[in-house]
Amino acid sequence: MIKTIAVLGAGTMGHGIAEVFAMNNFQVNLYEISDERRNSVKEIIKKELEFLEENEYINKEKIKDTLNNIILYSDLKIAVENADFIIEVTPEKLELKQELFKNLSKLTKKEAILASNTSSLGLMEMIKFVPEEKKKYCMVNHWYNPAHLMPLVELSYFGNMPEEIFVEIEKIYKKANKVTIRVLKDIPGLIANRIQQGVAREVFSLMEMKSASNEDIDKALMFGPAFRYATTGQLEIADMGGLDIWDTVGNNLLKVMDNSQCANKLLKEKVEANKLGIKTGEGFFKYNKDDIEKINNNFYKKLLLQLKVSKNYQ
């Protein structure tokens, strides 16, 4: 039975993953090498929990309990030695993760499950230096950002892990109120990111053509396809609309749509100009730095509203 969870990395994703498990009554060992981040992360989590309480998603008592369930560590060995489930959220560098998994296979209990939050690196490459017997306890667990609000977690089911071990992982995510999917192929991007990139490629292409304003392109997505996608998957939408219609429209449109194999040049231009979005004050839209917290909270409120509604469809 999984009782203690270790999260390796307290950054954007790691702190959110730790927060979710702690909020759902798991003991969480949160490992972070940076003294500055380690010393500030509980305050970051506290603010996110207070936001959830203010918006009537949790009660005030849950804030205290969640924070008490998280223990911070600067020593990797101590953080993982008694953990039942370890999920690493380190930078997307293959050599780094290979070394980490090799070390974890030595530092953890024999039956401890080792997981990565990656969506871009292959599992078998990451665990290349892990002993064969331990590989059946290794997997990918890819969360969506922000971790404490987005329900989806993609779980690798590539054939290396026995069904009974995999089912234990599904159970803890169900207890943590997450929606999981089984990813059957070790492919770059897994499932959700590939779908998202397909949409993004056409959105950026429409911008490049100056087919509509940035605001109207986003509005077309929000109140058109995304309106349905909030509660209905693509395959059900196709069935409801008629596969003959989808076949005809596909034949007409796909040949004139973007099929580029790299990121759109508009993105590259923004990156080169250090216009990275809200974190720099400008991306495709401009943001007043004095309003950043308010803008973030409005974004999170929309996600929280969808999270509440989505429970009817899980």
Short mmCIF file of C-alpha atoms in Angstrom, two decimals:
data_model
loop_
_atom_site.label_atom_id
_atom_site.label_comp_id
_atom_site.label_asym_id
_atom_site.label_seq_id
_atom_site.Cartn_x
_atom_site.Cartn_y
_atom_site.Cartn_z
CA MET A 1 0.00 0.00 0.00
CA ILE A 2 1.31 3.44 -0.95
CA LYS A 3 1.43 5.79 2.02
CA THR A 4 4.51 7.98 1.63
CA ILE A 5 5.22 9.86 -1.60
CA ALA A 6 8.46 11.62 -2.45
CA VAL A 7 8.44 14.45 -4.98
CA LEU A 8 11.84 15.43 -6.36
CA GLY A 9 11.86 19.10 -7.33
CA ALA A 10 9.79 21.93 -5.85
CA GLY A 11 9.48 24.07 -8.96
CA THR A 12 6.38 24.96 -10.98
CA MET A 13 5.17 21.37 -11.39
CA GLY A 14 6.83 19.68 -8.42
CA HIS A 15 5.31 21.88 -5.74
CA GLY A 16 1.85 21.45 -7.30
CA ILE A 17 2.19 17.66 -7.38
CA ALA A 18 3.27 17.63 -3.74
CA GLU A 19 0.37 19.94 -2.89
CA VAL A 20 -2.22 17.66 -4.49
CA PHE A 21 -1.03 14.51 -2.74
CA ALA A 22 -0.71 16.30 0.60
CA MET A 23 -4.18 17.81 0.18
CA ASN A 24 -5.51 14.27 -0.22
CA ASN A 25 -3.95 12.97 3.00
CA PHE A 26 -0.70 11.46 1.75
CA GLN A 27 2.57 12.02 3.58
CA VAL A 28 4.80 13.89 1.08
CA ASN A 29 8.58 14.21 1.21
CA LEU A 30 9.42 17.21 -0.99
CA TYR A 31 13.08 17.28 -2.04
CA GLU A 32 14.62 20.48 -3.38
CA ILE A 33 18.31 21.22 -3.90
CA SER A 34 17.91 25.03 -3.96
CA ASP A 35 17.92 26.56 -0.47
CA GLU A 36 16.02 29.61 -1.72
CA ARG A 37 13.25 27.57 -3.34
CA ARG A 38 13.05 25.10 -0.48
CA ASN A 39 12.67 27.92 2.05
CA SER A 40 9.91 29.65 0.07
CA VAL A 41 7.89 26.78 -1.41
CA LYS A 42 5.54 26.26 1.54
CA GLU A 43 4.47 29.89 1.34
CA ILE A 44 3.78 29.43 -2.38
CA ILE A 45 1.68 26.34 -1.65
CA LYS A 46 -0.11 28.16 1.20
CA LYS A 47 -1.16 30.97 -1.15
CA GLU A 48 -2.53 28.47 -3.68
CA LEU A 49 -4.47 26.69 -0.94
CA GLU A 50 -5.85 29.99 0.31
CA PHE A 51 -7.04 30.72 -3.23
CA LEU A 52 -8.86 27.36 -3.26
CA GLU A 53 -10.43 28.15 0.13
CA GLU A 54 -11.51 31.64 -0.97
CA ASN A 55 -13.23 30.05 -3.97
CA GLU A 56 -14.99 27.44 -1.81
CA TYR A 57 -13.10 24.42 -3.12
CA ILE A 58 -11.56 23.45 0.23
CA ASN A 59 -12.14 24.50 3.83
CA LYS A 60 -9.69 26.45 5.99
CA GLU A 61 -8.72 23.40 8.04
CA LYS A 62 -7.52 21.67 4.88
CA ILE A 63 -4.84 24.35 4.43
CA LYS A 64 -3.19 23.52 7.75
CA ASP A 65 -3.49 19.77 7.23
CA THR A 66 -2.00 19.96 3.74
CA LEU A 67 1.01 21.97 4.84
CA ASN A 68 1.58 19.60 7.76
CA ASN A 69 1.61 16.65 5.35
CA ILE A 70 4.60 18.09 3.47
CA ILE A 71 8.13 17.61 4.85
CA LEU A 72 10.97 19.41 3.08
CA TYR A 73 14.33 17.76 2.39
CA SER A 74 17.71 18.81 1.03
CA ASP A 75 19.14 15.29 1.25
CA LEU A 76 17.97 12.97 -1.55
CA LYS A 77 18.78 9.75 0.30
CA ILE A 78 16.75 10.69 3.37
CA ALA A 79 13.86 11.98 1.23
CA VAL A 80 13.40 8.72 -0.69
CA GLU A 81 14.68 5.89 1.49
CA ASN A 82 11.30 5.15 3.10
CA ALA A 83 9.03 6.39 0.29
CA ASP A 84 6.64 4.01 -1.46
CA PHE A 85 6.27 6.13 -4.59
CA ILE A 86 8.79 8.61 -5.97
CA ILE A 87 8.02 11.05 -8.79
CA GLU A 88 10.82 13.17 -10.21
CA VAL A 89 10.17 16.62 -11.64
CA THR A 90 13.66 17.63 -12.71
CA PRO A 91 14.78 19.48 -15.89
CA GLU A 92 14.14 17.72 -19.21
CA LYS A 93 17.72 16.51 -19.72
CA LEU A 94 18.16 12.84 -20.56
CA GLU A 95 21.57 12.40 -18.91
CA LEU A 96 20.32 14.04 -15.71
CA LYS A 97 17.32 11.74 -15.50
CA GLN A 98 19.37 8.65 -16.35
CA GLU A 99 21.74 9.40 -13.48
CA LEU A 100 18.84 10.15 -11.15
CA PHE A 101 17.01 6.90 -11.91
CA LYS A 102 20.23 4.92 -11.49
CA ASN A 103 20.77 6.50 -8.06
CA LEU A 104 17.14 6.05 -7.05
CA SER A 105 17.32 2.33 -7.83
CA LYS A 106 20.04 2.10 -5.16
CA LEU A 107 18.56 4.48 -2.58
CA THR A 108 14.94 3.31 -2.50
CA LYS A 109 13.11 0.27 -1.19
CA LYS A 110 13.02 -2.77 -3.48
CA GLU A 111 9.34 -2.30 -4.33
CA ALA A 112 9.27 1.49 -4.38
CA ILE A 113 7.78 2.82 -7.61
CA LEU A 114 9.88 5.32 -9.56
CA ALA A 115 8.09 7.76 -11.87
CA SER A 116 8.99 10.71 -14.09
CA ASN A 117 6.79 13.68 -14.92
CA THR A 118 8.35 13.97 -18.38
CA SER A 119 6.28 14.13 -21.56
CA SER A 120 9.17 14.46 -24.00
CA LEU A 121 11.73 11.82 -22.99
CA GLY A 122 11.35 8.09 -23.54
CA LEU A 123 10.94 5.90 -20.47
CA MET A 124 13.28 3.14 -21.62
CA GLU A 125 16.03 5.65 -22.34
CA MET A 126 15.62 7.27 -18.92
CA ILE A 127 15.85 3.93 -17.08
CA LYS A 128 18.65 2.56 -19.26
CA PHE A 129 21.00 2.14 -16.28
CA VAL A 130 18.39 0.80 -13.85
CA PRO A 131 18.73 -2.93 -12.96
CA GLU A 132 16.37 -5.13 -14.99
CA GLU A 133 14.38 -6.29 -11.98
CA LYS A 134 13.75 -2.69 -10.93
CA LYS A 135 12.52 -1.59 -14.37
CA LYS A 136 9.12 -3.14 -13.72
CA TYR A 137 8.66 -0.51 -10.99
CA CYS A 138 9.41 2.42 -13.32
CA MET A 139 6.93 4.54 -15.26
CA VAL A 140 5.97 7.96 -16.61
CA ASN A 141 3.34 9.98 -14.72
CA HIS A 142 2.77 13.16 -16.74
CA TRP A 143 0.76 15.90 -14.99
CA TYR A 144 -0.75 18.94 -16.65
CA ASN A 145 0.07 22.48 -15.49
CA PRO A 146 -1.08 23.88 -13.07
CA ALA A 147 -0.93 20.55 -11.28
CA HIS A 148 -3.29 21.50 -8.45
CA LEU A 149 -6.07 22.51 -10.88
CA MET A 150 -5.73 20.36 -14.01
CA PRO A 151 -7.35 16.92 -13.53
CA LEU A 152 -5.37 14.91 -16.10
CA VAL A 153 -2.42 12.63 -15.37
CA GLU A 154 -1.07 10.44 -18.20
CA LEU A 155 0.28 7.09 -16.99
CA SER A 156 2.65 4.99 -19.07
CA TYR A 157 1.54 1.39 -19.62
CA PHE A 158 4.31 0.24 -21.94
CA GLY A 159 4.56 -3.42 -20.93
CA ASN A 160 7.37 -3.19 -18.39
CA MET A 161 5.07 -2.91 -15.36
CA PRO A 162 2.80 -5.73 -14.10
CA GLU A 163 -0.91 -4.93 -14.00
CA GLU A 164 -1.19 -5.22 -10.22
CA ILE A 165 1.51 -2.58 -9.64
CA PHE A 166 -0.02 -0.27 -12.24
CA VAL A 167 -3.46 -0.58 -10.63
CA GLU A 168 -1.96 0.58 -7.30
CA ILE A 169 -0.85 3.78 -9.02
CA GLU A 170 -4.29 4.30 -10.56
CA LYS A 171 -5.79 3.94 -7.08
CA ILE A 172 -3.67 6.67 -5.50
CA TYR A 173 -4.53 9.06 -8.32
CA LYS A 174 -8.21 8.30 -7.90
CA LYS A 175 -7.82 9.06 -4.20
CA ALA A 176 -6.11 12.33 -5.21
CA ASN A 177 -9.14 13.20 -7.41
CA LYS A 178 -7.20 12.97 -10.67
CA VAL A 179 -8.38 11.62 -14.02
CA THR A 180 -5.86 9.16 -15.45
CA ILE A 181 -5.38 7.65 -18.89
CA ARG A 182 -3.27 4.66 -19.91
CA VAL A 183 -0.71 5.57 -22.55
CA LEU A 184 0.09 2.38 -24.45
CA LYS A 185 2.98 3.58 -26.65
CA ASP A 186 6.25 5.24 -25.63
CA ILE A 187 5.86 8.17 -28.04
CA PRO A 188 7.15 11.76 -27.73
CA GLY A 189 4.58 14.07 -26.14
CA LEU A 190 2.33 11.20 -25.04
CA ILE A 191 -1.34 12.00 -25.82
CA ALA A 192 -2.56 15.38 -24.55
CA ASN A 193 0.46 17.44 -25.58
CA ARG A 194 0.33 16.05 -29.12
CA ILE A 195 -3.34 17.03 -29.41
CA GLN A 196 -2.58 20.47 -27.99
CA GLN A 197 0.35 21.04 -30.36
CA GLY A 198 -1.88 20.14 -33.32
CA VAL A 199 -4.33 22.86 -32.30
CA ALA A 200 -1.54 25.34 -31.54
CA ARG A 201 0.11 24.81 -34.93
CA GLU A 202 -3.04 25.85 -36.77
CA VAL A 203 -3.71 28.77 -34.40
CA PHE A 204 -0.22 30.18 -35.02
CA SER A 205 -0.64 29.62 -38.75
CA LEU A 206 -3.92 31.56 -38.74
CA MET A 207 -2.12 34.39 -36.95
CA GLU A 208 0.69 34.32 -39.50
CA MET A 209 -1.88 34.68 -42.30
CA LYS A 210 -3.47 37.60 -40.42
CA SER A 211 -6.80 35.83 -40.85
CA ALA A 212 -8.23 37.49 -37.72
CA SER A 213 -7.04 39.42 -34.68
CA ASN A 214 -5.29 37.54 -31.88
CA GLU A 215 -8.32 38.15 -29.67
CA ASP A 216 -10.77 36.80 -32.25
CA ILE A 217 -8.67 33.69 -32.96
CA ASP A 218 -8.70 32.87 -29.24
CA LYS A 219 -12.43 33.65 -29.10
CA ALA A 220 -13.09 31.28 -32.03
CA LEU A 221 -11.39 28.48 -30.13
CA MET A 222 -12.98 29.28 -26.76
CA PHE A 223 -16.56 29.51 -28.01
CA GLY A 224 -16.25 27.00 -30.85
CA PRO A 225 -14.25 23.75 -30.56
CA ALA A 226 -13.04 24.28 -26.98
CA PHE A 227 -16.60 24.87 -25.79
CA ARG A 228 -17.36 21.27 -26.70
CA TYR A 229 -13.97 19.93 -25.67
CA ALA A 230 -14.53 21.05 -22.08
CA THR A 231 -17.04 18.22 -21.65
CA THR A 232 -16.75 16.05 -24.76
CA GLY A 233 -13.86 14.25 -26.49
CA GLN A 234 -13.04 14.49 -30.19
CA LEU A 235 -14.22 10.99 -31.06
CA GLU A 236 -17.62 11.49 -29.42
CA ILE A 237 -17.93 14.87 -31.15
CA ALA A 238 -17.23 13.19 -34.49
CA ASP A 239 -19.85 10.52 -33.81
CA MET A 240 -22.41 13.13 -32.82
CA GLY A 241 -21.77 15.22 -35.94
CA GLY A 242 -21.62 12.30 -38.37
CA LEU A 243 -18.45 10.62 -39.63
CA ASP A 244 -19.45 11.27 -43.23
CA ILE A 245 -19.38 15.02 -42.51
CA TRP A 246 -15.99 14.78 -40.83
CA ASP A 247 -14.68 12.78 -43.79
CA THR A 248 -15.84 15.40 -46.29
CA VAL A 249 -14.57 18.40 -44.30
CA GLY A 250 -11.26 16.66 -43.67
CA ASN A 251 -10.74 16.04 -47.36
CA ASN A 252 -11.48 19.69 -48.12
CA LEU A 253 -9.50 21.37 -45.33
CA LEU A 254 -6.53 19.26 -44.32
CA LYS A 255 -4.68 19.75 -47.61
CA VAL A 256 -4.67 23.54 -47.12
CA MET A 257 -3.87 23.57 -43.41
CA ASP A 258 -0.46 24.00 -41.81
CA ASN A 259 1.74 20.91 -41.89
CA SER A 260 4.99 22.48 -40.68
CA GLN A 261 7.45 20.30 -38.78
CA CYS A 262 8.84 22.94 -36.42
CA ALA A 263 7.60 25.74 -34.19
CA ASN A 264 6.05 28.68 -36.01
CA LYS A 265 8.39 31.58 -36.79
CA LEU A 266 6.08 33.92 -34.85
CA LEU A 267 7.01 31.99 -31.71
CA LYS A 268 10.70 32.18 -32.49
CA GLU A 269 10.48 35.94 -33.05
CA LYS A 270 8.75 36.42 -29.69
CA VAL A 271 11.34 34.26 -27.90
CA GLU A 272 14.23 36.13 -29.52
CA ALA A 273 12.68 39.44 -28.39
CA ASN A 274 12.25 38.01 -24.85
CA LYS A 275 8.48 38.46 -25.13
CA LEU A 276 7.70 35.19 -23.38
CA GLY A 277 4.18 35.88 -22.18
CA ILE A 278 2.94 36.93 -18.78
CA LYS A 279 6.27 36.26 -17.05
CA THR A 280 7.95 39.02 -19.08
CA GLY A 281 4.93 41.32 -19.39
CA GLU A 282 4.31 40.64 -23.08
CA GLY A 283 3.73 37.72 -25.40
CA PHE A 284 0.92 37.67 -27.92
CA PHE A 285 -0.82 40.08 -25.54
CA LYS A 286 0.54 42.77 -23.19
CA TYR A 287 0.28 42.52 -19.41
CA ASN A 288 0.58 45.31 -16.86
CA LYS A 289 3.08 44.10 -14.27
CA ASP A 290 0.96 45.58 -11.48
CA ASP A 291 -1.93 43.35 -12.55
CA ILE A 292 -0.01 40.05 -12.85
CA GLU A 293 -1.41 38.50 -9.67
CA LYS A 294 -4.96 39.49 -10.62
CA ILE A 295 -4.52 38.10 -14.15
CA ASN A 296 -3.15 34.83 -12.79
CA ASN A 297 -6.00 34.51 -10.32
CA ASN A 298 -8.60 35.14 -13.04
CA PHE A 299 -6.94 32.41 -15.13
CA TYR A 300 -7.00 30.03 -12.16
CA LYS A 301 -10.64 30.89 -11.40
CA LYS A 302 -11.64 29.77 -14.89
CA LEU A 303 -9.77 26.50 -14.43
CA LEU A 304 -11.27 25.99 -10.98
CA LEU A 305 -14.78 26.56 -12.34
CA GLN A 306 -14.13 23.93 -15.01
CA LEU A 307 -12.65 21.60 -12.41
CA LYS A 308 -15.83 21.80 -10.35
CA VAL A 309 -18.03 21.20 -13.40
CA SER A 310 -15.84 18.40 -14.76
CA LYS A 311 -16.57 16.20 -11.74
CA ASN A 312 -19.96 15.52 -13.36
CA TYR A 313 -18.18 13.93 -16.34
CA GLN A 314 -15.45 11.91 -14.63
#
